[in-house]
Every structure is written in structure tokens, then in C-alpha cells.
CSV table of C-alpha atoms and ligand atoms in Angstrom, one decimal:
chain,number,residue,atom,x,y,z
W,266,MET,CA,-2.6,-10.3,18.7
W,267,ASN,CA,-4.7,-11.2,21.7
W,268,ALA,CA,-7.9,-9.6,22.8
W,269,PRO,CA,-8.8,-6.6,20.7
W,270,THR,CA,-7.7,-3.3,22.3
W,271,ARG,CA,-8.7,-0.9,19.6
W,272,ALA,CA,-11.7,1.4,20.0
W,273,VAL,CA,-13.0,0.6,16.5
W,274,THR,CA,-13.6,-2.9,15.3
W,275,LEU,CA,-14.6,-3.6,11.7
W,276,VAL,CA,-16.4,-6.9,11.6
W,277,GLY,CA,-17.0,-8.8,8.4
W,278,ILE,CA,-20.4,-10.5,8.2
W,279,GLY,CA,-22.1,-12.8,5.7
W,280,ASP,CA,-25.7,-13.3,4.6
W,281,ASP,CA,-26.1,-15.8,7.5
W,282,GLY,CA,-25.7,-13.0,10.0
W,283,CYS,CA,-24.6,-13.9,13.5
W,284,LEU,CA,-24.5,-17.6,12.8
W,285,GLY,CA,-21.3,-17.3,10.8
W,286,LEU,CA,-19.5,-15.0,13.1
W,287,THR,CA,-16.5,-16.2,15.1
W,288,SER,CA,-16.6,-15.8,18.9
W,289,ARG,CA,-14.1,-13.0,18.5
W,290,ALA,CA,-16.4,-11.1,16.2
W,291,VAL,CA,-19.4,-11.8,18.6
W,292,GLY,CA,-17.3,-10.5,21.5
W,293,ALA,CA,-16.5,-7.3,19.6
W,294,VAL,CA,-20.2,-6.6,18.9
W,295,SER,CA,-21.2,-7.3,22.5
W,296,ARG,CA,-18.5,-5.0,23.9
W,297,ALA,CA,-19.5,-2.2,21.6
W,298,ALA,CA,-21.5,0.8,22.8
W,299,VAL,CA,-22.2,1.9,19.2
W,300,LEU,CA,-23.0,-0.4,16.2
W,301,VAL,CA,-22.6,1.0,12.7
W,302,GLY,CA,-23.7,-0.8,9.5
W,303,GLY,CA,-26.1,-1.1,6.6
W,304,GLU,CA,-29.7,-1.7,7.5
W,305,ARG,CA,-29.4,-5.3,6.3
W,306,HIS,CA,-26.5,-5.9,8.6
W,307,LEU,CA,-27.9,-4.0,11.6
W,308,ALA,CA,-31.1,-6.1,11.4
W,309,PHE,CA,-29.0,-9.2,12.3
W,310,PHE,CA,-28.7,-7.7,15.9
W,311,PRO,CA,-32.2,-6.9,17.1
W,312,GLN,CA,-31.1,-7.4,20.7
W,313,PHE,CA,-28.3,-4.8,20.5
W,314,ALA,CA,-29.1,-2.2,23.2
W,315,GLY,CA,-26.5,0.5,22.4
W,316,GLU,CA,-26.6,3.3,19.8
W,317,ARG,CA,-27.2,2.3,16.1
W,318,ILE,CA,-25.9,4.2,13.2
W,319,ALA,CA,-27.2,3.2,9.7
W,320,LEU,CA,-24.7,3.5,6.8
W,321,ARG,CA,-26.5,5.3,4.1
W,322,GLY,CA,-25.3,8.1,1.9
W,323,GLY,CA,-22.4,10.4,3.1
W,324,LEU,CA,-19.8,8.0,4.5
W,325,THR,CA,-17.4,10.9,5.3
W,326,ALA,CA,-19.8,12.5,7.8
W,327,ILE,CA,-20.5,9.1,9.4
W,328,LEU,CA,-16.8,8.3,9.8
W,329,ASP,CA,-16.3,11.8,11.4
W,330,ARG,CA,-19.0,10.8,13.9
W,331,VAL,CA,-17.4,7.4,14.4
W,332,ALA,CA,-14.0,9.1,15.1
W,333,ALA,CA,-15.6,11.4,17.7
W,334,LEU,CA,-17.5,8.5,19.4
W,335,ALA,CA,-14.4,6.3,19.4
W,336,GLU,CA,-12.6,8.7,21.6
W,337,ASP,CA,-14.3,7.2,24.7
W,338,GLN,CA,-16.5,4.3,23.5
W,339,ASN,CA,-16.1,1.0,21.7
W,340,VAL,CA,-17.5,1.3,18.2
W,341,CYS,CA,-18.2,-1.7,16.0
W,342,ILE,CA,-18.7,-1.3,12.2
W,343,LEU,CA,-20.3,-4.2,10.3
W,344,ALA,CA,-19.4,-4.7,6.6
W,345,SER,CA,-20.0,-7.6,4.2
W,346,GLY,CA,-17.5,-10.4,3.7
W,347,ASP,CA,-13.9,-9.2,3.9
W,348,PRO,CA,-14.1,-5.4,4.6
W,349,LEU,CA,-10.8,-4.8,2.9
W,350,PHE,CA,-11.9,-6.4,-0.4
W,351,PHE,CA,-13.8,-3.8,-2.4
W,352,GLY,CA,-15.4,-2.8,0.9
W,353,VAL,CA,-15.6,0.0,3.4
W,354,GLY,CA,-12.3,-0.9,5.1
W,355,ARG,CA,-10.1,1.3,3.0
W,356,ARG,CA,-12.2,4.4,3.9
W,357,VAL,CA,-12.4,3.5,7.6
W,358,ILE,CA,-8.6,3.0,7.8
W,359,ALA,CA,-7.9,6.2,5.8
W,360,ARG,CA,-10.1,8.2,8.3
W,361,LEU,CA,-9.0,6.5,11.6
W,362,GLY,CA,-5.5,5.1,10.9
W,363,ALA,CA,-4.7,1.4,10.8
W,364,PRO,CA,-3.4,1.3,14.4
W,365,HIS,CA,-6.8,2.3,15.6
W,366,VAL,CA,-8.9,-0.2,13.7
W,367,GLU,CA,-9.1,-3.9,14.3
W,368,ILE,CA,-10.4,-5.9,11.4
W,369,ILE,CA,-12.1,-9.3,11.8
W,370,PRO,CA,-12.9,-10.5,8.2
W,371,GLN,CA,-15.3,-13.1,7.1
W,372,PRO,CA,-14.7,-15.1,3.9
W,373,SER,CA,-15.3,-12.8,1.0
W,374,SER,CA,-18.4,-13.3,-1.2
W,375,MET,CA,-16.0,-14.2,-4.0
W,376,GLN,CA,-14.3,-16.9,-1.9
W,377,LEU,CA,-17.8,-18.4,-1.1
W,378,ALA,CA,-18.7,-18.2,-4.8
W,379,PHE,CA,-15.7,-20.2,-5.9
W,380,ALA,CA,-16.3,-22.7,-3.1
W,381,ARG,CA,-19.9,-23.2,-4.3
W,382,ALA,CA,-18.8,-23.6,-8.0
W,383,GLY,CA,-16.1,-26.0,-6.9
W,384,LEU,CA,-13.4,-24.0,-8.8
W,385,ASP,CA,-9.9,-23.2,-7.8
W,386,TRP,CA,-9.5,-19.4,-7.5
W,387,GLY,CA,-5.7,-19.0,-7.3
W,388,ASP,CA,-5.6,-18.3,-11.1
W,389,ALA,CA,-8.7,-16.1,-11.3
W,390,ALA,CA,-8.8,-12.4,-11.9
W,391,LEU,CA,-11.0,-10.6,-9.3
W,392,LEU,CA,-12.8,-7.6,-10.6
W,393,SER,CA,-15.6,-5.3,-9.5
W,394,VAL,CA,-18.1,-3.4,-11.6
W,395,HIS,CA,-20.1,-2.6,-8.5
W,396,GLY,CA,-20.8,1.2,-8.9
W,397,ARG,CA,-18.3,1.3,-11.9
W,398,SER,CA,-18.7,1.6,-15.6
W,399,LEU,CA,-18.7,-1.5,-17.8
W,400,ASP,CA,-16.5,0.3,-20.3
W,401,GLY,CA,-13.5,-1.8,-21.2
W,402,LEU,CA,-14.7,-4.9,-19.4
W,403,VAL,CA,-14.6,-7.0,-22.6
W,404,THR,CA,-11.2,-5.5,-23.6
W,405,ARG,CA,-9.8,-6.7,-20.2
W,406,LEU,CA,-11.5,-10.1,-20.5
W,407,ALA,CA,-9.7,-10.7,-23.8
W,408,ARG,CA,-6.6,-11.6,-21.8
W,409,LEU,CA,-8.3,-13.6,-19.1
W,410,ALA,CA,-9.6,-17.2,-18.9
W,411,LYS,CA,-11.2,-17.2,-15.4
W,412,VAL,CA,-12.8,-14.2,-13.8
W,413,ALA,CA,-15.0,-13.3,-10.8
W,414,LEU,CA,-17.0,-10.1,-10.8
W,415,LEU,CA,-18.8,-8.1,-8.0
W,416,THR,CA,-21.8,-6.7,-9.7
W,417,ASP,CA,-24.7,-4.4,-8.9
W,418,ASP,CA,-28.3,-3.7,-10.0
W,419,GLU,CA,-27.3,-1.6,-13.0
W,420,HIS,CA,-24.2,-3.6,-14.0
W,421,SER,CA,-26.0,-6.9,-13.7
W,422,PRO,CA,-24.9,-10.4,-14.9
W,423,PRO,CA,-27.4,-10.4,-17.8
W,424,ARG,CA,-26.2,-7.0,-19.0
W,425,ILE,CA,-22.5,-8.1,-18.7
W,426,ALA,CA,-23.3,-11.2,-20.7
W,427,ALA,CA,-25.1,-9.1,-23.4
W,428,GLN,CA,-22.1,-6.8,-23.7
W,429,MET,CA,-19.7,-9.7,-24.0
W,430,ILE,CA,-21.7,-11.3,-26.7
W,431,GLU,CA,-22.0,-8.0,-28.6
W,432,TYR,CA,-18.2,-7.7,-28.6
W,433,GLY,CA,-17.6,-11.3,-29.6
W,434,GLU,CA,-16.7,-12.8,-26.3
W,435,ALA,CA,-19.4,-15.5,-26.2
W,436,ALA,CA,-17.5,-18.7,-25.4
W,437,TRP,CA,-17.7,-18.6,-21.6
W,438,THR,CA,-19.6,-20.5,-18.9
W,439,ALA,CA,-21.1,-18.4,-16.2
W,440,TRP,CA,-21.9,-19.2,-12.5
W,441,VAL,CA,-24.4,-16.7,-11.0
W,442,CYS,CA,-24.0,-16.9,-7.2
W,443,GLU,CA,-26.8,-15.1,-5.4
W,444,ARG,CA,-27.2,-14.3,-1.7
W,445,LEU,CA,-24.3,-16.5,-0.7
W,446,GLY,CA,-24.4,-17.8,2.8
W,447,GLY,CA,-28.0,-16.9,3.3
W,448,ALA,CA,-31.1,-19.1,3.6
W,449,ASP,CA,-32.1,-18.2,0.1
W,450,GLU,CA,-28.7,-18.8,-1.5
W,451,ARG,CA,-28.9,-19.8,-5.2
W,452,VAL,CA,-26.1,-20.8,-7.6
W,453,ARG,CA,-26.8,-21.3,-11.3
W,454,GLN,CA,-24.3,-22.5,-13.9
W,455,LEU,CA,-25.3,-21.5,-17.4
W,456,PRO,CA,-23.9,-20.6,-20.9
W,457,LEU,CA,-23.4,-16.9,-21.5
W,458,ALA,CA,-26.1,-16.8,-24.2
W,459,GLU,CA,-28.6,-18.1,-21.7
W,460,LEU,CA,-27.5,-15.7,-19.0
W,461,ALA,CA,-28.1,-12.7,-21.3
W,462,LEU,CA,-31.8,-13.6,-21.2
W,463,VAL,CA,-32.2,-14.2,-17.5
W,464,SER,CA,-34.4,-11.6,-15.7
W,465,ASP,CA,-34.5,-12.7,-12.1
W,466,VAL,CA,-30.9,-12.2,-10.7
W,467,ASP,CA,-30.7,-10.9,-7.1
W,468,PRO,CA,-28.6,-7.7,-6.9
W,469,LEU,CA,-26.5,-9.4,-4.2
W,470,ASN,CA,-24.5,-11.7,-6.4
W,471,VAL,CA,-21.1,-12.7,-7.6
W,472,LEU,CA,-20.6,-13.7,-11.3
W,473,ILE,CA,-17.9,-16.2,-12.1
W,474,LEU,CA,-16.9,-16.6,-15.8
W,475,VAL,CA,-14.7,-19.4,-17.2
W,476,ARG,CA,-13.7,-19.8,-20.9
W,477,THR,CA,-15.2,-22.9,-22.5
W,478,ASP,CA,-12.3,-23.3,-25.0
W,479,THR,CA,-9.6,-25.2,-23.2
W,480,ALA,CA,-7.1,-24.6,-26.1
W,481,TRP,CA,-7.5,-20.8,-25.7
W,482,ARG,CA,-4.4,-18.7,-25.5
W,483,ALA,CA,-4.2,-15.1,-24.6
W,484,PRO,CA,-3.6,-12.7,-27.6
W,485,PRO,CA,-0.1,-11.2,-28.0
W,486,THR,CA,0.7,-8.4,-25.5
W,487,ILE,CA,1.6,-6.1,-28.4
W,488,PRO,CA,-1.4,-6.1,-30.8
W,489,PHE,CA,0.5,-5.4,-34.1
W,490,LEU,CA,-2.7,-5.9,-36.2
W,491,HIS,CA,-2.3,-6.1,-39.9
W,492,GLU,CA,-4.3,-3.4,-41.9
W,493,ASP,CA,-6.4,-6.3,-43.3
W,494,ALA,CA,-7.9,-6.8,-39.8
W,495,PHE,CA,-9.7,-3.4,-40.2
W,496,ALA,CA,-12.6,-2.5,-42.5
W,497,ARG,CA,-11.2,0.5,-44.4
W,498,ARG,CA,-12.4,3.6,-46.2
W,499,THR,CA,-11.8,4.2,-49.9
W,500,PRO,CA,-8.0,5.2,-50.2
W,501,LYS,CA,-8.8,8.7,-51.5
W,502,LYS,CA,-10.4,9.5,-48.1
W,503,GLY,CA,-7.2,8.7,-46.2
W,504,LEU,CA,-4.8,5.9,-45.8
W,505,ILE,CA,-4.8,3.5,-42.8
W,506,THR,CA,-1.7,3.7,-40.6
W,507,LYS,CA,0.5,0.7,-41.4
W,508,ARG,CA,1.1,-1.7,-38.5
W,509,GLU,CA,4.8,-1.0,-38.3
W,510,ILE,CA,4.1,2.8,-38.0
W,511,ARG,CA,1.3,2.1,-35.5
W,512,LEU,CA,3.8,0.2,-33.3
W,513,LEU,CA,6.2,3.2,-33.2
W,514,THR,CA,3.4,5.7,-32.8
W,515,LEU,CA,1.8,3.8,-29.8
W,516,GLY,CA,5.3,3.4,-28.2
W,517,ALA,CA,5.9,7.2,-28.5
W,518,MET,CA,2.5,7.8,-26.8
W,519,ALA,CA,3.8,6.1,-23.7
W,520,LEU,CA,0.5,4.4,-22.9
W,521,ARG,CA,-0.3,3.0,-19.5
W,522,ARG,CA,-3.1,0.5,-18.7
W,523,ASP,CA,-5.3,3.4,-17.5
W,524,SER,CA,-4.4,6.1,-20.0
W,525,VAL,CA,-7.0,8.5,-21.4
W,526,VAL,CA,-6.3,8.7,-25.1
W,527,TRP,CA,-7.5,11.1,-27.9
W,528,ASP,CA,-7.1,9.8,-31.5
W,529,VAL,CA,-7.8,13.0,-33.5
W,530,GLY,CA,-8.7,12.2,-37.1
W,531,ALA,CA,-9.2,8.5,-36.3
W,532,GLY,CA,-10.1,7.3,-39.9
W,533,SER,CA,-11.0,3.7,-39.6
W,534,GLY,CA,-9.9,3.6,-35.9
W,535,SER,CA,-6.7,1.5,-36.1
W,536,ILE,CA,-4.7,3.7,-33.7
W,537,ALA,CA,-7.6,4.2,-31.3
W,538,ILE,CA,-8.4,0.5,-31.2
W,539,GLU,CA,-4.8,-0.7,-30.6
W,540,ALA,CA,-4.4,2.1,-28.0
W,541,ALA,CA,-7.6,0.9,-26.2
W,542,MET,CA,-6.2,-2.7,-26.2
W,543,LEU,CA,-3.0,-1.4,-24.5
W,544,ALA,CA,-5.0,0.8,-22.1
W,545,PRO,CA,-7.9,-1.4,-21.1
W,546,GLU,CA,-8.5,0.4,-17.8
W,547,GLY,CA,-8.5,3.8,-19.6
W,548,ARG,CA,-10.7,5.4,-22.2
W,549,THR,CA,-9.9,6.1,-25.7
W,550,TYR,CA,-11.7,8.8,-27.7
W,551,ALA,CA,-11.7,8.5,-31.5
W,552,ILE,CA,-12.6,11.8,-33.1
W,553,GLU,CA,-13.6,11.7,-36.7
W,554,VAL,CA,-15.6,14.0,-38.9
W,555,ASP,CA,-16.4,11.7,-41.9
W,556,PRO,CA,-19.6,9.8,-41.2
W,557,GLU,CA,-18.2,6.7,-43.0
W,558,GLY,CA,-15.1,6.8,-40.8
W,559,VAL,CA,-17.3,7.2,-37.7
W,560,ALA,CA,-19.3,4.0,-38.7
W,561,LEU,CA,-16.1,2.2,-39.5
W,562,CYS,CA,-14.5,3.0,-36.1
W,563,ARG,CA,-17.5,1.7,-34.3
W,564,ALA,CA,-17.8,-1.5,-36.5
W,565,ASN,CA,-14.0,-2.2,-36.2
W,566,ALA,CA,-14.0,-1.8,-32.4
W,567,ARG,CA,-16.9,-4.1,-32.1
W,568,GLU,CA,-15.4,-6.6,-34.5
W,569,LEU,CA,-12.1,-6.6,-32.7
W,570,GLY,CA,-13.7,-7.0,-29.2
W,571,VAL,CA,-12.7,-3.5,-27.9
W,572,ASP,CA,-15.4,-1.9,-25.8
W,573,ASN,CA,-13.5,1.1,-24.5
W,574,VAL,CA,-13.3,3.2,-27.7
W,575,HIS,CA,-15.7,6.1,-27.7
W,576,VAL,CA,-16.3,7.5,-31.1
W,577,ILE,CA,-16.8,11.2,-31.2
W,578,PRO,CA,-18.3,12.4,-34.5
W,579,GLY,CA,-17.2,16.0,-35.3
W,580,LEU,CA,-14.4,18.3,-36.4
W,581,ALA,CA,-11.4,19.0,-34.1
W,582,PRO,CA,-10.5,21.2,-32.3
W,583,ASP,CA,-14.2,22.0,-31.5
W,584,ALA,CA,-15.1,18.3,-31.0
W,585,LEU,CA,-12.4,18.1,-28.3
W,586,ALA,CA,-14.0,20.6,-25.9
W,587,ASP,CA,-15.9,18.2,-23.7
W,588,LEU,CA,-13.5,15.3,-23.6
W,589,PRO,CA,-11.7,14.4,-20.3
W,590,ALA,CA,-8.1,15.5,-20.0
W,591,PRO,CA,-5.9,13.1,-21.9
W,592,ASP,CA,-2.6,11.3,-21.0
W,593,ALA,CA,-1.8,10.9,-24.7
W,594,VAL,CA,-3.0,12.7,-27.9
W,595,PHE,CA,-2.4,11.4,-31.3
W,596,ILE,CA,-3.1,13.5,-34.4
W,597,GLY,CA,-3.5,11.5,-37.6
W,598,GLY,CA,-5.6,14.0,-39.4
W,599,SER,CA,-6.2,17.8,-38.9
W,600,LYS,CA,-8.2,19.1,-41.9
W,601,GLY,CA,-6.1,22.3,-42.0
W,602,SER,CA,-6.4,23.0,-38.2
W,603,MET,CA,-3.1,21.5,-37.1
W,604,THR,CA,-1.9,24.5,-35.1
W,605,ALA,CA,-5.3,24.9,-33.3
W,606,ILE,CA,-5.4,21.2,-32.5
W,607,VAL,CA,-1.8,21.2,-31.2
W,608,ASP,CA,-2.8,24.2,-29.0
W,609,VAL,CA,-5.8,22.4,-27.5
W,610,ALA,CA,-3.8,19.2,-27.0
W,611,LEU,CA,-1.0,21.0,-25.2
W,612,ALA,CA,-3.5,23.0,-23.0
W,613,ARG,CA,-5.4,19.9,-22.0
W,614,LEU,CA,-2.8,17.2,-21.7
W,615,ARG,CA,-2.0,16.1,-18.2
W,616,PRO,CA,1.5,17.0,-17.0
W,617,GLY,CA,3.9,14.5,-18.5
W,618,GLY,CA,1.4,13.4,-21.1
W,619,ARG,CA,2.5,12.8,-24.7
W,620,LEU,CA,1.5,14.5,-28.0
W,621,VAL,CA,2.3,12.4,-31.1
W,622,VAL,CA,1.7,13.6,-34.6
W,623,ASN,CA,2.2,11.6,-37.8
W,624,ALA,CA,2.9,13.7,-40.9
W,625,ILE,CA,2.9,12.3,-44.4
W,626,THR,CA,3.0,15.6,-46.4
W,627,LEU,CA,5.7,18.2,-46.2
W,628,GLU,CA,3.0,20.8,-45.5
W,629,ASN,CA,1.8,18.8,-42.4
W,630,ALA,CA,5.3,18.2,-41.2
W,631,ALA,CA,6.1,22.0,-41.5
W,632,GLU,CA,2.9,22.9,-39.8
W,633,VAL,CA,3.4,20.7,-36.7
W,634,TYR,CA,7.1,21.5,-36.5
W,635,GLN,CA,6.5,25.2,-36.5
W,636,ALA,CA,3.6,24.9,-34.1
W,637,LEU,CA,5.8,23.1,-31.6
W,638,ARG,CA,8.9,25.3,-32.0
W,639,GLY,CA,6.7,28.4,-31.7
W,640,ARG,CA,5.7,27.1,-28.3
W,641,ASP,CA,9.4,26.5,-27.2
W,642,LEU,CA,9.0,22.7,-27.6
W,643,VAL,CA,11.6,20.7,-29.5
W,644,PRO,CA,10.0,17.5,-30.6
W,645,ASP,CA,11.6,14.1,-31.0
W,646,VAL,CA,11.3,13.5,-34.8
W,647,THR,CA,11.6,10.1,-36.4
W,648,LEU,CA,11.6,9.6,-40.2
W,649,VAL,CA,10.3,6.1,-40.8
W,650,GLN,CA,10.9,4.4,-44.1
W,651,ILE,CA,9.6,0.9,-44.1
W,652,ALA,CA,9.8,-1.6,-46.9
W,653,ARG,CA,7.9,-4.9,-46.8
W,654,ALA,CA,8.9,-8.0,-48.8
W,655,GLU,CA,6.1,-8.9,-51.2
W,656,PRO,CA,5.9,-11.8,-53.7
W,657,LEU,CA,7.2,-11.3,-57.2
W,658,ALA,CA,6.7,-14.6,-59.2
W,659,ARG,CA,8.5,-17.1,-57.0
W,660,TYR,CA,10.7,-14.4,-55.3
W,661,LEU,CA,10.3,-11.9,-52.6
W,662,ARG,CA,11.1,-8.2,-53.4
W,663,TYR,CA,10.8,-5.1,-51.2
W,664,GLU,CA,8.0,-2.7,-51.7
W,665,ALA,CA,8.4,0.6,-50.0
W,666,LEU,CA,5.7,2.1,-47.8
W,667,ASN,CA,5.1,5.9,-47.6
W,668,PRO,CA,7.8,7.6,-45.5
W,669,ILE,CA,6.2,9.0,-42.3
W,670,GLN,CA,7.5,11.6,-39.9
W,671,ILE,CA,6.6,11.0,-36.3
W,672,PHE,CA,6.7,14.1,-34.1
W,673,ALA,CA,6.5,13.5,-30.3
W,674,VAL,CA,6.7,15.8,-27.3
W,675,THR,CA,6.0,15.5,-23.6
W,676,ALA,CA,3.5,18.0,-22.3
W,677,PRO,CA,5.3,20.6,-20.1
W,678,SER,CA,4.1,20.9,-16.5
W,679,ARG,CA,4.3,24.7,-16.8
W,680,PRO,CA,1.7,26.5,-19.0
W,681,VAL,CA,2.6,26.4,-22.7
W,682,PRO,CA,3.7,29.9,-23.9
W,683,GLU,CA,1.6,31.7,-26.4
W,684,ALA,CA,2.6,31.1,-30.0
W,685,ARG,CA,5.2,33.6,-31.2
E,969,SAM,C1,-19.1,-3.4,-1.8
E,969,SAM,S1,-18.9,-5.0,-2.4
E,969,SAM,C2,-18.4,-5.8,-0.9
E,969,SAM,C3,-17.6,-7.1,-1.0
E,969,SAM,C4,-17.3,-7.7,0.3
E,969,SAM,N1,-16.3,-6.9,1.0
E,969,SAM,C5,-16.8,-9.1,0.2
E,969,SAM,O1,-15.7,-9.4,0.6
E,969,SAM,O2,-17.6,-9.9,-0.2
E,969,SAM,C6,-20.6,-5.5,-2.5
E,969,SAM,C7,-20.8,-6.6,-3.5
E,969,SAM,O3,-20.4,-7.9,-2.9
E,969,SAM,C8,-21.2,-8.9,-3.4
E,969,SAM,N2,-21.8,-9.6,-2.3
E,969,SAM,C9,-21.7,-9.3,-1.0
E,969,SAM,N3,-22.4,-10.2,-0.2
E,969,SAM,C10,-22.8,-11.1,-1.0
E,969,SAM,C11,-23.5,-12.3,-0.8
E,969,SAM,N4,-23.9,-12.7,0.4
E,969,SAM,N5,-23.8,-13.1,-1.9
E,969,SAM,C12,-23.4,-12.7,-3.1
E,969,SAM,N6,-22.8,-11.6,-3.4
E,969,SAM,C13,-22.4,-10.8,-2.3
E,969,SAM,C14,-22.2,-8.3,-4.3
E,969,SAM,O4,-21.7,-8.4,-5.6
E,969,SAM,C15,-22.3,-6.9,-3.9
E,969,SAM,O5,-22.8,-6.1,-4.8
């Protein structure tokens, strides 16, 4: 493309202000009658004589105004780094349409951070916790060896380091890259344990994390954790789901990376924890009434490095009332309220979501089957009989595990009929 012909130009700018701008970007600003941007960015252009609009709060209203002004004037919007990288670009294009916006990017803050650290970034995962929750960050990091993060005041590098250490991800080196491109730029390389104690990080920063263990390999894609990996309750309080059964159960739940999951009657948390590993960008809720189970769910999640399991102490169905709508519900324990829990699950599941129930007793199986048929739902039912080879003297012989019935249905998109 030659000279810009579009009424709105989105100019990426670094912390060095006008100094780092290309002549094309400078031309766009000088042709503009209206300059839009954050206070910090507008301050780089004290000589600008046209109208200034500061970006603060309600972006929708500002973009409506920009759209109106752009009918007959050149408007230039300033944004940091590459405006289409976790920036304002997506909203500007959604409002005005790509054909009406010219984008002139600067190097992203992340690109500058890798340049300062002297690290290749082709194999890095690029994430943002800027204005987002830290939930699940450690679960996601479990599969990564090199990461860069956009942070903010609340989700700061020391807080991230503390959360990583709490969940057992301590063997990383950090580069904290502050005010990149500016006169007061600072880049510090330090071990994670030291970063957790630092108190003077500028909110404008990029955090790079690299594993220190060069022999590290990502964990298996399918968790398949042995029961011995979990601290367990006394057997008379409930049995832990065996790993072979967990595999089939989690498969039936049709989990996606961003699924919201309810594990009702979570026990020691084995289903919830593996679900959270498979859905690191989602949220898993482990609902458990027994205080010992609640403590075990929390301890097991921490021990296994999973920071996206939220343990909800209480009895279902009442304890489900305030949880976000799920994509998958697993019922492993119902304390006599199976029908009521199935009703709540079917009412709250998102269309296409999955309800999966494991029944050991004939009574439980009858209850869930009747609850589903009474609502015109025919479940997939799998009777699973597993036998594991166990040592007997110098031989191996099979030892049968409890038979389990797995009931699974897809939530209908129409309202579920009242029970008959
Ligand atoms: C909304 S994002 C915008 C990212 C931007 N589009 C880019 O490509 O750099 C804002 C975050 O970018 C990072 N950031 C922006 N400018 C920076 C700078 N000069 N130095 C360090 N980090 C910066 C900070 O983490 C900040 O919280």
C-alpha cells in the first residue's frame, strides 16, 4: 500500500515516544485533525494543535465518537506497541471495519523484552494476565518451557512468582523488563524465589520465564494419574475413582481447554484435578461436603500443581446455586439427592454440555437412569469391568476392580421437560 488513504490510522508507539516512530507514523499524526490516546501517549505530542481525546473508561462511547469524526476528518489513534497484540486494535476494527483503519505497528513490548534478554522468541508462548485472572496460570505453565507475560499492577511479576512457587513450579529464571524503550528502561534477570520478594516493579512491564532444567519434558497430554498420586480419605468414606475409570469418565465429559466443569461429590478431587489439567483455560469447581475431603481436594490440587480447581464446601444441589453455568458436570457422589442434582445439572448446563454420572451401587444406577428417562433422555451407558495384573509370588494374576456404570448424556438445547 502507498500513502495512507483511510480516515482512521492506528499508530503503535513505544515508551520512547516520537523518537521511535517511522516517518509514515509521524506523517499520519501530522495529517490528523483529531488525536486519540492514553494520557501517557498524548503527552508525547505537546505541539499537536488539533482536537485531543483521552482514552479513559468507556471505550465504546469514544469509538462511536471517533466513527462520527472520521466521516470528514483524519483521526489518529495512539496505542502501545503493536495495537493488534493484546491491544485496542481489535475493538477499533470491530467498530469501524478493517477497510477503514490503517495500522502502523511498532515492535511489541514482548518483542523488545526478548531482544533485551537476548532470547529467541519463536518457541515462546505469549500470554497476558493484564486485566485477567491468574487462575490456571500454573496449570498452563506445566506444559511450557519458555513464556512471556503481559502483566498489570494487580497481577504483578512478584505475585505470579509467589503463585508458581506455591504450586510447585519454582525452577524458572525470570526476566523482568520494565518501561521498555523509555529513558528509565530496566531489565533484571533473577531466580523465581528472588522475584517473589521484589517490591519495586513498574506496572509497565513484560515478564519472561524460562525453565532452568534443560532436561525437562512436558508431562503426558492425557494425565492418567495413579490413585497413589493423590492423598486419600479413609476407604469407608468413599473410594477414589481408579485411573482407568477416570480416563473414560473424562472422555465422556467432552472437555475442551476452556471448559467450566462441576465435579459434584469430589472426594479427594481426582476427577476435578485431571479435568482442570485438561481444561487449563477453564475453571473446575469441586463440590464436597466432608471437611476432610475439602482439605484433601485443596492439598492434592496444590501438590499436583493445578491452580484452577475451586473447592466449594457444601452439599449439592444447594451448593451449586452460585456457580457459573457448566460445560460438563460429573456426579461422583450425591448423598441421596441424585434426582435433584441431575435436575440442577440439566437446567444449568450450557447447550451441548455433558452430564456424566458414575454409579457403583444398583440403587444409584437405578436412580440416575430413572431420573434421565423421566426427562425423556436416553443416556449412553457403559458397564466397565477392569482387572489389573498384580504380583502373586513371582507371577502376575488379575485382580478385578469394582464394576462401574458410566451414564452420559448431552444437555438438550430445548428446556428439559418436568419429571413424569
Ligand atoms: C494492553 S497491553 C498492550 C500491549 C501492546 N499492544 C504491545 O504490543 O506491547 C499493555 C501491557 O503491555 C506491556 N507494555 C506496554 N508497553 C510497555 C513497555 N514500554 N515496557 C514494558 N511493558 C510494556 C505491559 O505489560 C502492559 O501492562
